[in-house]
Structures are given as C-alpha cells and as structure tokens.
CSV table of C-alpha atoms and ligand atoms in Angstrom, one decimal:
chain,number,residue,atom,x,y,z
A,1282,MET,CA,42.4,126.8,118.3
A,1283,GLY,CA,44.8,126.9,115.4
A,1284,PHE,CA,47.7,125.8,117.7
A,1285,LYS,CA,50.2,123.6,115.9
A,1286,LEU,CA,53.0,121.5,117.4
A,1287,SER,CA,55.5,123.0,115.0
A,1288,GLN,CA,55.1,126.3,116.8
A,1289,LEU,CA,57.2,124.8,119.6
A,1290,LEU,CA,60.1,124.4,117.3
A,1291,ASP,CA,61.0,128.1,117.6
A,1292,PHE,CA,62.5,127.4,121.0
A,1293,HIS,CA,65.9,125.9,121.9
A,1294,SER,CA,65.8,124.7,125.5
A,1295,ILE,CA,62.4,122.9,126.1
A,1296,VAL,CA,61.2,121.1,129.1
A,1297,ILE,CA,57.9,119.1,129.2
A,1298,GLN,CA,56.1,118.8,132.5
A,1299,CYS,CA,53.1,116.7,133.4
A,1300,HIS,CA,51.1,117.0,136.6
A,1301,ASP,CA,52.3,115.7,140.0
A,1302,ASN,CA,51.3,112.1,140.7
A,1303,PRO,CA,51.3,111.4,137.0
A,1304,ASP,CA,48.8,109.0,135.5
A,1305,ALA,CA,49.0,107.0,132.3
A,1306,ASP,CA,47.5,109.7,130.2
A,1307,ALA,CA,50.0,112.3,131.5
A,1308,LEU,CA,53.0,109.9,130.9
A,1309,ALA,CA,51.7,109.1,127.4
A,1310,CYS,CA,51.5,112.8,126.5
A,1311,GLY,CA,54.9,113.9,127.7
A,1312,PHE,CA,56.3,110.9,125.9
A,1313,ALA,CA,54.5,111.8,122.7
A,1314,LEU,CA,55.7,115.4,122.8
A,1315,GLN,CA,59.2,114.4,123.5
A,1316,LYS,CA,59.2,112.0,120.5
A,1317,TYR,CA,57.8,114.7,118.3
A,1318,LEU,CA,60.5,117.1,119.3
A,1319,ALA,CA,63.2,114.5,119.0
A,1320,GLY,CA,62.0,113.7,115.5
A,1321,LYS,CA,62.6,117.4,114.7
A,1322,GLY,CA,66.1,117.3,116.1
A,1323,LYS,CA,65.2,118.8,119.5
A,1324,ASP,CA,66.3,117.3,122.8
A,1325,ALA,CA,63.7,118.0,125.4
A,1326,ARG,CA,63.5,116.8,129.0
A,1327,PHE,CA,60.3,115.2,130.3
A,1328,ILE,CA,59.8,115.8,134.0
A,1329,TYR,CA,57.3,115.7,136.8
A,1330,SER,CA,57.5,116.8,140.4
A,1331,GLY,CA,55.4,116.8,143.6
A,1332,LYS,CA,55.7,115.0,146.9
A,1333,SER,CA,56.4,111.6,145.6
A,1334,GLU,CA,57.7,109.5,142.8
A,1335,ILE,CA,55.6,107.1,140.8
A,1336,THR,CA,55.0,103.8,142.7
A,1337,LYS,CA,52.0,102.3,140.9
A,1338,SER,CA,53.0,99.1,139.2
A,1339,ASN,CA,51.1,99.6,135.9
A,1340,LEU,CA,52.8,103.0,135.5
A,1341,LEU,CA,56.2,101.6,136.3
A,1342,MET,CA,55.6,98.8,133.8
A,1343,MET,CA,54.5,101.3,131.2
A,1344,LYS,CA,57.6,103.4,131.8
A,1345,GLU,CA,59.8,100.4,131.4
A,1346,LYS,CA,58.2,98.6,128.5
A,1347,LEU,CA,57.7,101.7,126.4
A,1348,ASN,CA,61.0,103.3,127.3
A,1349,ILE,CA,59.5,106.5,128.7
A,1350,PRO,CA,62.5,108.6,129.9
A,1351,VAL,CA,60.5,110.6,132.4
A,1352,GLU,CA,62.4,112.2,135.3
A,1353,TYR,CA,61.3,113.0,138.8
A,1354,VAL,CA,62.7,116.4,139.8
A,1355,THR,CA,62.3,118.8,142.7
A,1356,GLU,CA,64.2,121.7,141.1
A,1357,LEU,CA,64.5,123.0,137.6
A,1358,ALA,CA,66.8,125.6,136.0
A,1359,PRO,CA,64.4,127.9,134.0
A,1360,PRO,CA,64.2,126.7,130.4
A,1361,GLU,CA,63.3,128.9,127.5
A,1362,LEU,CA,60.0,127.0,127.1
A,1363,LEU,CA,58.1,124.9,129.6
A,1364,VAL,CA,55.2,122.9,128.1
A,1365,THR,CA,52.7,121.5,130.6
A,1366,VAL,CA,50.8,118.4,129.3
A,1367,ASP,CA,47.6,116.9,130.6
A,1368,CYS,CA,47.5,119.9,133.0
A,1369,GLN,CA,47.6,123.7,133.1
A,1370,TYR,CA,50.5,125.8,134.3
A,1371,GLY,CA,49.5,127.4,137.6
A,1372,GLU,CA,47.1,124.7,138.7
A,1373,SER,CA,47.5,123.3,142.2
A,1374,ASN,CA,48.5,119.8,141.0
A,1375,VAL,CA,51.4,121.2,139.0
A,1376,THR,CA,54.5,122.1,140.9
A,1377,ARG,CA,55.5,125.6,139.7
A,1378,PHE,CA,58.8,126.1,137.9
A,1379,GLU,CA,59.9,129.3,136.4
A,1380,ALA,CA,60.4,129.5,132.6
A,1381,LYS,CA,60.8,132.3,130.1
A,1382,GLU,CA,57.8,131.1,128.1
A,1383,VAL,CA,55.0,128.6,128.9
A,1384,ALA,CA,52.8,126.5,126.7
A,1385,VAL,CA,49.8,124.3,127.7
A,1386,ILE,CA,48.4,121.2,126.0
A,1387,ASP,CA,45.5,119.7,128.0
A,1388,HIS,CA,42.0,118.3,127.9
A,1389,HIS,CA,40.6,119.5,131.3
A,1390,GLN,CA,38.3,122.4,132.0
A,1391,VAL,CA,40.2,125.7,131.8
A,1392,SER,CA,40.9,126.7,135.4
A,1393,THR,CA,43.8,129.2,134.8
A,1394,THR,CA,44.7,132.0,132.5
A,1395,LEU,CA,46.1,130.3,129.5
A,1396,PRO,CA,49.3,131.4,127.7
A,1397,ASP,CA,49.1,132.3,124.0
A,1398,LEU,CA,50.7,129.0,123.2
A,1399,SER,CA,48.0,126.6,124.3
A,1400,ASP,CA,45.6,124.0,123.1
A,1401,VAL,CA,43.0,122.9,125.6
A,1402,ARG,CA,40.2,120.6,124.2
A,1403,SER,CA,38.0,120.2,127.3
A,1404,ASN,CA,35.5,117.9,125.6
A,1405,TYR,CA,38.1,115.2,124.8
A,1406,GLY,CA,38.2,112.1,127.0
A,1407,SER,CA,42.0,112.2,127.2
A,1408,CYS,CA,45.0,114.4,126.5
A,1409,SER,CA,46.4,111.5,124.5
A,1410,THR,CA,43.6,112.2,122.0
A,1411,VAL,CA,44.7,115.8,121.8
A,1412,PHE,CA,48.2,114.6,120.9
A,1413,PHE,CA,46.8,112.1,118.4
A,1414,LYS,CA,45.0,114.9,116.6
A,1415,LEU,CA,48.0,117.3,116.8
A,1416,PHE,CA,50.2,114.6,115.2
A,1417,GLU,CA,47.5,114.0,112.5
A,1418,GLU,CA,47.5,117.8,111.8
A,1419,GLU,CA,51.3,117.6,111.4
A,1420,GLY,CA,50.9,114.7,109.0
A,1421,ILE,CA,52.6,112.2,111.4
A,1422,GLU,CA,51.3,108.6,111.7
A,1423,ILE,CA,51.4,107.5,115.3
A,1424,ASN,CA,51.4,103.8,114.2
A,1425,GLU,CA,54.9,104.1,112.8
A,1426,ASP,CA,56.0,104.0,116.4
A,1427,GLN,CA,54.4,101.1,118.3
A,1428,ASP,CA,55.6,102.4,121.7
A,1429,LEU,CA,53.9,105.7,121.0
A,1430,ALA,CA,50.6,104.1,119.7
A,1431,THR,CA,50.5,101.8,122.8
A,1432,ALA,CA,51.1,104.7,125.1
A,1433,LEU,CA,48.4,106.9,123.6
A,1434,PHE,CA,45.9,104.1,123.5
A,1435,TYR,CA,46.6,103.3,127.2
A,1436,GLY,CA,46.3,106.9,128.1
A,1437,LEU,CA,42.9,107.1,126.6
A,1438,LEU,CA,41.9,103.7,128.1
A,1439,THR,CA,42.7,104.7,131.6
A,1440,ASP,CA,41.2,108.2,131.4
A,1441,THR,CA,37.9,106.9,130.2
A,1442,GLY,CA,37.2,104.1,132.6
A,1443,GLY,CA,38.4,101.4,130.1
A,1444,MET,CA,36.7,103.2,127.2
A,1445,ALA,CA,33.3,102.9,128.9
A,1446,GLU,CA,33.2,106.7,129.4
A,1447,ILE,CA,34.4,107.7,125.9
A,1448,SER,CA,32.2,110.4,124.4
A,1449,HIS,CA,34.0,112.6,121.8
A,1450,PRO,CA,34.3,111.3,118.2
A,1451,SER,CA,38.0,112.1,118.3
A,1452,ASP,CA,38.4,109.7,121.2
A,1453,ARG,CA,36.7,107.0,119.1
A,1454,ASP,CA,39.1,107.8,116.3
A,1455,LEU,CA,42.1,107.2,118.5
A,1456,ARG,CA,40.5,104.0,119.9
A,1457,ASP,CA,39.9,102.6,116.4
A,1458,HIS,CA,43.1,103.8,114.8
A,1459,ALA,CA,45.9,103.0,117.3
A,1460,ALA,CA,47.9,99.9,116.4
A,1461,TYR,CA,48.9,99.2,120.0
A,1462,ARG,CA,50.7,96.1,121.3
A,1463,PRO,CA,47.9,94.0,122.9
A,1464,ASN,CA,50.2,92.2,125.2
A,1465,ASP,CA,51.5,95.3,126.8
A,1466,ILE,CA,48.0,96.7,127.3
A,1467,LEU,CA,46.9,93.4,128.8
A,1468,ALA,CA,49.8,93.4,131.2
A,1469,PHE,CA,49.2,97.1,132.2
A,1470,ARG,CA,45.5,96.5,132.8
A,1471,ASN,CA,46.2,93.5,135.0
A,1472,SER,CA,48.5,95.3,137.4
A,1473,ASN,CA,46.3,98.2,137.7
A,1474,LEU,CA,45.2,97.8,141.3
A,1475,SER,CA,47.4,97.4,144.3
A,1476,ARG,CA,46.4,95.1,147.1
A,1477,ASP,CA,45.5,98.1,149.2
A,1478,GLU,CA,43.2,99.4,146.5
A,1479,LEU,CA,41.3,96.1,146.4
A,1480,GLN,CA,40.8,96.7,150.1
A,1481,ILE,CA,39.6,100.2,149.4
A,1482,ALA,CA,36.9,98.7,147.1
A,1483,GLY,CA,35.8,96.4,149.9
A,1484,GLU,CA,35.5,99.2,152.4
A,1485,ALA,CA,33.8,101.4,150.0
A,1486,LEU,CA,31.0,98.9,149.4
A,1487,GLU,CA,30.4,98.7,153.1
A,1488,ASN,CA,29.8,102.4,153.2
A,1489,ALA,CA,27.1,102.7,150.5
A,1490,VAL,CA,24.5,105.3,151.1
A,1491,TYR,CA,21.0,104.7,149.7
A,1492,GLU,CA,18.8,107.7,149.1
A,1493,GLU,CA,15.3,107.4,150.5
A,1494,TYR,CA,13.3,109.5,148.1
A,1495,HIS,CA,15.1,108.8,144.8
A,1496,PRO,CA,16.3,105.5,143.3
A,1497,TYR,CA,20.0,106.1,143.7
A,1498,GLY,CA,23.0,105.1,145.8
A,1499,ILE,CA,26.3,106.9,146.5
A,1500,ILE,CA,29.6,105.7,147.6
A,1501,GLU,CA,32.7,107.6,148.5
A,1502,ALA,CA,35.9,105.6,148.1
A,1503,ARG,CA,39.2,106.6,149.7
A,1504,PRO,CA,41.7,108.0,147.2
A,1505,CYS,CA,42.4,105.2,144.7
A,1506,ASP,CA,43.0,104.5,141.1
A,1507,PRO,CA,40.1,105.9,139.1
A,1508,ASN,CA,39.5,102.6,137.4
A,1509,ILE,CA,38.5,101.0,140.7
A,1510,LEU,CA,35.6,103.5,140.8
A,1511,GLY,CA,34.1,101.9,137.7
A,1512,VAL,CA,34.4,98.4,139.4
A,1513,ILE,CA,32.6,99.7,142.5
A,1514,SER,CA,29.8,101.5,140.6
A,1515,ASP,CA,29.1,98.5,138.4
A,1516,MET,CA,28.5,96.5,141.5
A,1517,LEU,CA,26.5,99.1,143.3
A,1518,LEU,CA,24.1,99.4,140.3
A,1519,GLU,CA,23.3,95.7,140.6
A,1520,VAL,CA,21.7,96.3,144.1
A,1521,GLU,CA,17.9,96.1,144.1
A,1522,LYS,CA,16.1,99.5,143.9
A,1523,VAL,CA,19.4,101.2,142.9
A,1524,ASP,CA,18.7,102.5,139.3
A,1525,VAL,CA,21.3,105.1,139.3
A,1526,CYS,CA,24.6,105.4,141.2
A,1527,LEU,CA,27.4,107.7,141.8
A,1528,VAL,CA,30.8,106.6,143.1
A,1529,TYR,CA,33.5,109.2,143.8
A,1530,SER,CA,36.9,109.6,145.2
A,1531,ILE,CA,38.6,112.7,146.4
A,1532,LEU,CA,42.1,113.0,145.0
A,1533,SER,CA,44.7,115.6,145.8
A,1534,PHE,CA,43.8,117.7,142.7
A,1535,GLY,CA,40.1,117.0,142.3
A,1536,VAL,CA,37.2,114.6,142.5
A,1537,LYS,CA,36.9,111.7,140.1
A,1538,ILE,CA,33.3,110.5,139.6
A,1539,SER,CA,31.8,107.4,138.1
A,1540,VAL,CA,28.1,107.3,137.2
A,1541,ARG,CA,25.9,104.4,136.2
A,1542,SER,CA,22.3,104.1,135.2
A,1543,CYS,CA,20.0,101.2,134.3
A,1544,THR,CA,16.8,103.3,133.9
A,1545,LYS,CA,15.8,104.9,130.7
A,1546,ASN,CA,14.7,107.9,132.7
A,1547,VAL,CA,18.4,108.9,133.4
A,1548,LYS,CA,21.2,109.0,130.9
A,1549,ALA,CA,24.4,108.4,132.8
A,1550,ASN,CA,26.4,110.7,130.5
A,1551,GLU,CA,23.9,113.5,131.0
A,1552,LEU,CA,24.0,113.1,134.7
A,1553,ALA,CA,27.8,113.0,134.8
A,1554,ALA,CA,27.9,116.3,132.8
A,1555,TYR,CA,25.3,117.8,135.2
A,1556,LEU,CA,27.3,116.8,138.3
A,1557,ALA,CA,30.5,118.3,136.7
A,1558,GLU,CA,28.8,121.5,135.5
A,1559,GLY,CA,31.0,124.5,136.3
A,1560,LEU,CA,33.6,122.4,138.0
A,1561,GLY,CA,35.0,120.1,135.3
A,1562,GLY,CA,33.8,117.8,132.7
A,1563,GLY,CA,31.8,114.6,132.5
A,1564,GLY,CA,30.4,112.3,129.8
A,1565,GLY,CA,30.3,108.8,128.4
A,1566,HIS,CA,27.4,106.6,127.4
A,1567,LEU,CA,23.7,106.1,128.3
A,1568,THR,CA,24.5,103.6,131.0
A,1569,LYS,CA,28.1,104.3,132.0
A,1570,ALA,CA,29.8,107.6,132.4
A,1571,GLY,CA,32.4,109.4,134.4
A,1572,GLY,CA,34.1,112.7,134.9
A,1573,PHE,CA,36.5,114.8,136.8
A,1574,LEU,CA,35.8,117.9,139.0
A,1575,GLN,CA,38.8,120.1,139.6
A,1576,LYS,CA,40.0,121.1,143.0
A,1577,ASP,CA,40.8,124.6,141.8
A,1578,LEU,CA,37.3,125.2,140.6
A,1579,PHE,CA,35.7,123.9,143.9
A,1580,VAL,CA,37.8,126.5,145.7
A,1581,LYS,CA,37.2,129.3,143.1
A,1582,THR,CA,33.4,128.8,143.2
A,1583,GLY,CA,33.4,129.0,147.0
A,1584,ILE,CA,32.2,125.4,147.6
A,1585,GLY,CA,35.4,124.5,149.3
A,1586,PHE,CA,37.4,121.3,149.0
A,1587,GLU,CA,36.8,119.7,152.5
A,1588,GLN,CA,35.4,116.2,152.5
A,1589,GLU,CA,32.0,117.1,154.0
A,1590,LYS,CA,31.6,120.1,151.6
A,1591,ILE,CA,32.2,117.8,148.6
A,1592,ARG,CA,29.9,115.2,150.0
A,1593,ASP,CA,27.0,117.6,150.7
A,1594,TYR,CA,27.5,119.3,147.3
A,1595,LEU,CA,27.3,116.0,145.4
A,1596,ARG,CA,24.3,114.7,147.3
A,1597,GLU,CA,22.4,118.0,146.9
A,1598,LYS,CA,23.2,118.1,143.3
A,1599,MET,CA,22.0,114.5,142.8
A,1600,ASN,CA,18.7,115.3,144.6
A,1601,ARG,CA,18.3,118.4,142.6
A,1602,TYR,CA,18.7,116.4,139.4
A,1603,PHE,CA,15.9,114.1,140.3
A,1604,GLU,CA,13.6,116.9,141.6
A,1605,GLU,CA,14.2,119.4,138.8
A,1606,SER,CA,13.8,117.0,135.9
A,1607,GLU,CA,10.2,116.7,134.6
A,1608,ILE,CA,9.5,113.6,132.4
A,1609,ARG,CA,7.0,113.9,129.6
A,1610,TYR,CA,5.7,111.3,127.0
A,1611,ALA,CA,4.6,112.5,123.6
A,1612,GLY,CA,1.5,111.0,122.0
A,1613,ARG,CA,-0.5,110.5,125.2
A,1614,GLU,CA,-2.6,113.5,125.8
A,1615,LYS,CA,-3.3,116.8,124.2
A,1616,GLU,CA,-1.0,119.6,125.4
A,1617,ASP,CA,-2.5,122.5,127.3
A,1618,LEU,CA,-1.5,125.4,125.1
A,1619,SER,CA,-1.3,128.1,127.7
A,1620,GLY,CA,2.1,129.8,127.6
A,1621,TYR,CA,2.7,128.6,124.1
A,1622,ARG,CA,3.2,131.0,121.1
A,1623,LYS,CA,3.1,130.3,117.4
A,1624,PHE,CA,6.4,130.1,115.5
A,1625,VAL,CA,7.0,129.8,111.7
A,1626,LYS,CA,9.8,127.9,110.2
A,1627,THR,CA,12.2,130.1,108.3
A,1628,GLU,CA,14.2,129.0,105.2
A,1629,THR,CA,17.4,127.5,106.4
A,1630,LYS,CA,20.6,126.7,104.6
A,1631,LEU,CA,21.7,123.1,105.1
A,1632,GLY,CA,23.9,120.5,103.5
A,1633,TYR,CA,23.1,117.1,102.1
A,1634,VAL,CA,25.0,114.1,100.7
A,1635,ASP,CA,23.6,111.7,98.2
A,1636,SER,CA,24.5,108.5,100.0
A,1637,SER,CA,24.9,106.5,96.8
A,1638,LYS,CA,28.0,108.6,96.0
A,1639,LEU,CA,29.7,107.2,99.1
A,1640,ALA,CA,29.6,103.5,98.5
A,1641,PRO,CA,27.6,100.8,96.6
A,1642,CYS,CA,23.9,100.4,97.5
A,1643,GLY,CA,23.3,98.1,100.4
A,1644,THR,CA,26.6,98.9,102.1
A,1645,GLY,CA,26.2,99.5,105.9
A,1646,ILE,CA,28.0,102.6,107.1
A,1647,HIS,CA,28.2,104.6,110.2
A,1648,VAL,CA,28.8,108.3,110.1
A,1649,ARG,CA,30.9,109.5,113.1
A,1650,THR,CA,29.6,112.8,114.4
A,1651,LEU,CA,29.8,114.9,117.5
A,1652,GLU,CA,26.7,113.2,118.8
A,1653,GLY,CA,27.9,109.7,118.2
A,1654,ASP,CA,28.1,107.2,115.4
A,1655,VAL,CA,24.9,107.1,113.4
A,1656,ASP,CA,24.1,104.0,111.3
A,1657,PHE,CA,22.8,104.0,107.7
A,1658,THR,CA,22.4,101.7,104.8
A,1659,ILE,CA,23.4,103.2,101.5
A,1660,ALA,CA,20.5,103.4,99.0
A,1661,ASP,CA,19.8,105.1,95.7
A,1662,ASP,CA,17.1,107.3,97.2
A,1663,ILE,CA,18.7,108.1,100.6
A,1664,TYR,CA,20.1,111.5,101.3
A,1665,LEU,CA,22.0,112.4,104.4
A,1666,ILE,CA,21.0,115.8,105.7
A,1667,ILE,CA,23.5,117.8,107.6
A,1668,GLY,CA,21.6,120.0,110.0
A,1669,VAL,CA,22.3,123.6,111.3
A,1670,ASP,CA,24.3,122.2,114.1
A,1671,GLY,CA,26.2,119.6,112.1
A,1672,GLU,CA,23.9,116.8,113.1
A,1673,ILE,CA,23.1,114.2,110.5
A,1674,TYR,CA,19.9,112.4,109.7
A,1675,PRO,CA,18.6,110.4,106.7
A,1676,CYS,CA,15.8,111.6,104.3
A,1677,ARG,CA,14.3,109.8,101.3
A,1678,LYS,CA,14.8,111.7,98.1
A,1679,GLU,CA,11.0,111.9,97.5
A,1680,LYS,CA,10.4,113.6,100.8
A,1681,PHE,CA,13.5,115.7,100.3
A,1682,GLU,CA,12.2,117.2,97.1
A,1683,LYS,CA,9.0,118.2,98.9
A,1684,SER,CA,10.6,120.0,101.9
A,1685,TYR,CA,14.0,121.1,100.5
A,1686,ARG,CA,15.3,122.9,97.5
A,1687,TYR,CA,18.7,122.2,95.9
A,1688,SER,CA,21.2,125.1,96.0
A,1689,ASP,CA,24.4,125.9,94.0
A,1690,GLU,CA,26.1,127.7,96.8
A,1691,PRO,CA,29.2,126.2,98.2
A,1692,TYR,CA,28.6,124.3,101.4
A,1693,HIS,CA,30.1,125.4,104.7
A,1694,TYR,CA,30.0,122.9,107.6
A,1695,PRO,CA,29.0,124.5,110.9
A,1696,GLY,CA,30.2,121.8,113.4
A,1697,GLU,CA,33.4,121.3,115.4
A,1698,TYR,CA,34.2,117.7,114.4
A,1699,GLU,CA,34.3,116.9,110.6
A,1700,PRO,CA,32.1,113.9,110.2
A,1701,VAL,CA,33.7,110.7,108.7
A,1702,VAL,CA,32.1,107.7,107.1
A,1703,LEU,CA,33.2,104.3,108.5
A,1704,SER,CA,32.4,100.9,107.2
A,1705,SER,CA,34.1,97.5,107.5
A,1706,GLU,CA,33.4,97.1,103.8
A,1707,LEU,CA,35.2,100.3,102.8
A,1708,GLY,CA,38.5,100.1,104.6
A,1709,ASP,CA,39.8,103.5,105.5
A,1710,PRO,CA,37.5,106.2,106.8
A,1711,ILE,CA,36.1,108.6,104.2
A,1712,LYS,CA,35.6,112.3,104.9
A,1713,LEU,CA,32.0,113.2,104.4
A,1714,LEU,CA,32.3,116.9,103.6
A,1715,PRO,CA,33.8,116.6,100.1
A,1716,TYR,CA,30.5,115.0,99.1
A,1717,ALA,CA,28.3,117.6,100.8
A,1718,LYS,CA,26.3,120.0,98.7
A,1719,SER,CA,24.1,122.9,99.8
A,1720,CYS,CA,20.3,122.8,100.1
A,1721,VAL,CA,17.6,125.0,101.6
A,1722,ALA,CA,15.0,123.7,104.0
A,1723,LEU,CA,11.7,125.4,102.9
A,1724,GLY,CA,10.0,127.5,105.5
A,1725,GLY,CA,6.4,128.3,106.1
A,1726,SER,CA,5.1,125.5,108.3
A,1727,TRP,CA,4.4,126.5,111.9
A,1728,ILE,CA,4.3,125.0,115.4
A,1729,TYR,CA,3.5,126.0,118.9
A,1730,ALA,CA,6.5,126.4,121.2
A,1731,LYS,CA,7.4,127.8,124.6
A,1732,GLU,CA,10.7,128.5,126.2
A,1733,LEU,CA,11.6,126.1,129.1
A,1734,ASP,CA,12.5,127.4,132.5
A,1735,HIS,CA,13.5,123.9,133.9
A,1736,ARG,CA,14.9,120.5,132.7
A,1737,VAL,CA,12.4,118.5,130.7
A,1738,LYS,CA,13.0,115.0,129.3
A,1739,VAL,CA,10.7,114.1,126.5
A,1740,PHE,CA,10.1,110.6,125.2
A,1741,THR,CA,9.0,111.3,121.6
A,1742,THR,CA,6.7,109.3,119.5
A,1743,TRP,CA,9.6,108.1,117.2
A,1744,ASP,CA,11.9,107.0,120.1
A,1745,THR,CA,10.2,105.7,123.2
A,1746,GLU,CA,13.5,104.3,124.6
A,1747,LYS,CA,15.7,107.4,124.7
A,1748,TYR,CA,14.5,110.8,125.9
A,1749,TYR,CA,15.5,114.1,124.5
A,1750,LEU,CA,16.6,116.6,127.1
A,1751,GLY,CA,15.6,120.2,127.1
A,1752,VAL,CA,17.1,122.6,129.6
A,1753,LYS,CA,16.4,126.2,130.6
A,1754,GLY,CA,16.4,128.3,127.4
A,1755,ASP,CA,15.5,125.4,125.0
A,1756,TYR,CA,12.0,125.1,123.6
A,1757,LEU,CA,9.2,122.6,124.0
A,1758,ALA,CA,7.3,122.4,120.7
A,1759,VAL,CA,3.9,121.0,119.7
A,1760,ARG,CA,2.8,120.2,116.2
A,1761,ASN,CA,-0.2,122.2,115.1
A,1762,ASP,CA,-1.9,119.2,113.5
A,1763,ASP,CA,-1.4,116.9,116.5
A,1764,LEU,CA,-1.5,118.5,119.9
A,1765,THR,CA,-0.2,115.3,121.6
A,1766,ASP,CA,3.0,115.4,119.6
A,1767,ILE,CA,5.5,117.3,121.8
A,1768,TYR,CA,9.2,117.5,121.3
A,1769,ILE,CA,12.3,119.4,122.3
A,1770,ILE,CA,14.1,121.9,120.1
A,1771,ALA,CA,17.5,123.1,121.3
A,1772,ARG,CA,17.8,126.8,121.6
A,1773,ARG,CA,20.7,127.3,119.2
A,1774,ILE,CA,18.8,125.3,116.6
A,1775,PHE,CA,15.5,127.0,117.3
A,1776,ASP,CA,17.0,130.5,117.0
A,1777,LYS,CA,18.3,129.6,113.6
A,1778,THR,CA,15.2,127.9,112.2
A,1779,TYR,CA,12.1,129.5,113.7
A,1780,LYS,CA,10.7,133.0,114.1
A,1781,GLU,CA,7.6,134.1,115.9
A,1782,ALA,CA,4.5,134.2,113.8
A,1783,THR,CA,3.3,137.7,113.2
A,1784,GLY,CA,0.2,137.5,111.1
A,1785,GLU,CA,-2.5,134.8,111.0
A,1786,THR,CA,-1.4,131.2,110.6
A,1787,SER,CA,-3.7,128.5,109.7
B,1448,MN,MN1,44.2,113.1,131.3
C-alpha cells in the first residue's frame, strides 16, 4: 500500500500493457492510466499482445466509441517503465517484454513476485475500481471525462457479472459514483455475446451434471464470455432439486466461475470464496456470486491445469463443502458443554458515533462498510458502535451507558475501508470517522467457548434467515445464562476481546 500514480511520473518513456486477450476491465484500466499520464504531459503507449487481436464486438465498440487508442503488438523496444494493468508482469497470460523497470496495478490474487512499484488490491471486483480509487487519491474526478467514467463503469460491470457479484465497498462506490453514458453501456451490453457463444450456452445446458447426494448441479461451458456463465447459472438454479449451482469455463489464463444459491443454508458468496481459496478470489452476494481461479496458481499448487484435473478438483471441493459444513440452530436445545472453557470479556477500546450528529432525526441512512451497507434511522438516542474489526452496529444510548464507558482518547479506526454514510436525503456521501469518538466496552462478563476444528454455520436467535459462518480457529460461544444461545465469534475478534477465566466465575 501507499502506492500513488504520481510515482510513475519520474519516468520518461512509459508503456502500459494489459493482459493478452484483453477484456473490458483491462481496456478501461490501460485507457485510464494513459489519460492520467497525458494529463501530466506524458505520452505513453497502451499495448497488448498474445496470439490474436480483439474480435469481440462489445470490445471493438468500446474501443471505438470511447476512443481507446490501444495497439496490438508482437514486439516492443524496451521502455524505461512498463506498467502492467489488470494483470501481473510474469504471469502466463501476459506476453513478456523487457523493460528497465516494471510496475504492476491489478486486482487479482498475487501469483508472481511483485516489483516495488505495485498496487494489487485482490479483494476488489475490478481493476477499474483500483484506478477509480487511485484517481481519487490524486484528487482527480473521473466524471470530468465521460469516456473515462463510462470505461471504468463498464470494466466493473463486466468483471462482476453485471454487478451481481460485486462485494467490496469500493466497487459499490464506483458503481454509485460513475456518471457514465447510459446509451453506450446499453449498446455494449447488448452486443456482448457472439452467435457462437449463444450456442455454447445451449450445449452447456445439455451437459449439466446433477450431484446425487447433495442438492447441487455443475456445468462446464466451453471457453466463452464470462457474462454468459451468469446466464447459464441463473437457468440451472431454476431446475427442481437444484438449490446451489456452479458453472465454470476454462479460459487460457484461468477458470471463471459463477455460483448461485437459493437455499439459506448456503451463501453463494461464501461458497465462491471457498472454491477459489488459494487459487484466486471469489465473492458477491448471498444468492449470486462469482470468481476467478488463476492458471498459474493451479500449476503452482500441483493440481495441474488439464480439463479433467480442474473438473475433479471443483467437484471434490463442492462435495467437501457440503460434507464439512455443520449447520446449527441457536435457541433449540441446551448445548453439551464438554470441550468448552470459560472466557471473560476484557475491556476493549472501541469507537462510537452519536447518530444525531450526522443528520436530522428520522433520516434513513446506510453506512457503507467492508461487510456491506448497513441501514439505520437517525435518532437522538442511537449510537453507532465501531467494533474491533471496523464493523458497525447500533446501540441505544441507555444500553450504551450500562456496558460502555466514554473515553477522551483520540479514536483510531482499525479497518481497511473507511466507512461512509450515504442517504438520498443527504446528497454527497459523508465520511463517518470525523464523527467517531473513543469508548471502552466494559469487561467482566463471561461465556463458554470452544475453538472450532471445522466449518460451522449458526443460525442465531436474532437472525434466523442468515447464518454466521465459523471456520477452523474461530470460536463457538454459549451464553452462561442461556445454554441454548450459541453464536460464532471470529478468531481475530475473540483474541482481542476475551481471555480465559482463571479464577471462579459465577
Ligand atoms: Mn479485471
């Protein structure tokens, strides 16, 4: 972290390269960087290489309508600086060109040794989002250039299955902020598929595999536009007895996956992340999600990248997901306490915001956090607590004064994404942190808890629709005054807020 676009201005001859077989996100990013450099008086070439030139009609249309001067090359005289965007120098989907110095700006999982000049934000849905944030950090408004705003928006749209698989708050920021040209986006979206690709979808549906012991289906589609995977998985999910589905396609540089779920026992975003574990990234929403698993990581981890190897890997991983995950319901029966130990809550420094300072009472707001947008209504006696991990939850002032203590210490936010407050009634987003003050959660209360050695999904008493997931290393906790009330505490939060009880607790 700490990378800034202005660091690139120290170089004279600069070439921007995106991955071979560019997609819309790659084109948008090269375009964005070229514009940034041009604005600072630097001419940079934007190139890609590989076996073939762009042929997809949406990409050709994007190139033409937005005036993206990308060049297809097979040779390159070594520039002083080569910047790879939406990919990493040295990856198998990036034709290697020599350069005195290399920089990398990307959003995929790190699969190479990165140069000093790099900014890889693996949890972002698109590299366009990385550029949006880099521009913001330089004080540049993307909406002053409608071609640019349209390109970045389209990059995000296509990399996240038409926004269905968006998960990071920064992606939401770009989605909400970009003043794109709607007609262009409509035109690009509607020439997304070639006639052959429609045929691929048809064939793929014929080859659906239904698992006997678990309620899921899988389809492998021939190499095609990632967006068609979403179309196929939406259809597959509608089939009777298919509650969860996985559709994937093996591309030259990795495997694109699309996941759907219509059962509350499986969160699509969690399953996508599970399937991509160690090989790439995955995420999205409760019902729709997607991800990308990189070829280089399949090879590095010894799985191999042959079609059967990939198929077996994904099927096994799907089965393991269903077999490994235990589902528990709080509030039904008393927990057997064997294996549990007593833990005492320690005093913890937190932050809080008096909601009435943000907007007039009665205003509906959402606070955008790493975990999603959380909705509140402003009231005189509602405080927003900022937890040890940056998570935000409401608390009535009366309850607050019983379990917390005000503190004069300056407040330091622990999270990666600074929460913002959004509301149609407020206009522009407001940063939450300038309103945050310190407080201390009082310690002393105790619980029973045990460390988990497998995945457990708990439907708690306060939310019976959405489970909380605990994985190996997290804790399953039981309230001491109600042995049916079980819940999950993530390890990083547990370590910061509980310690094992030494003396007698009562
Ligand atoms: Mn991308």
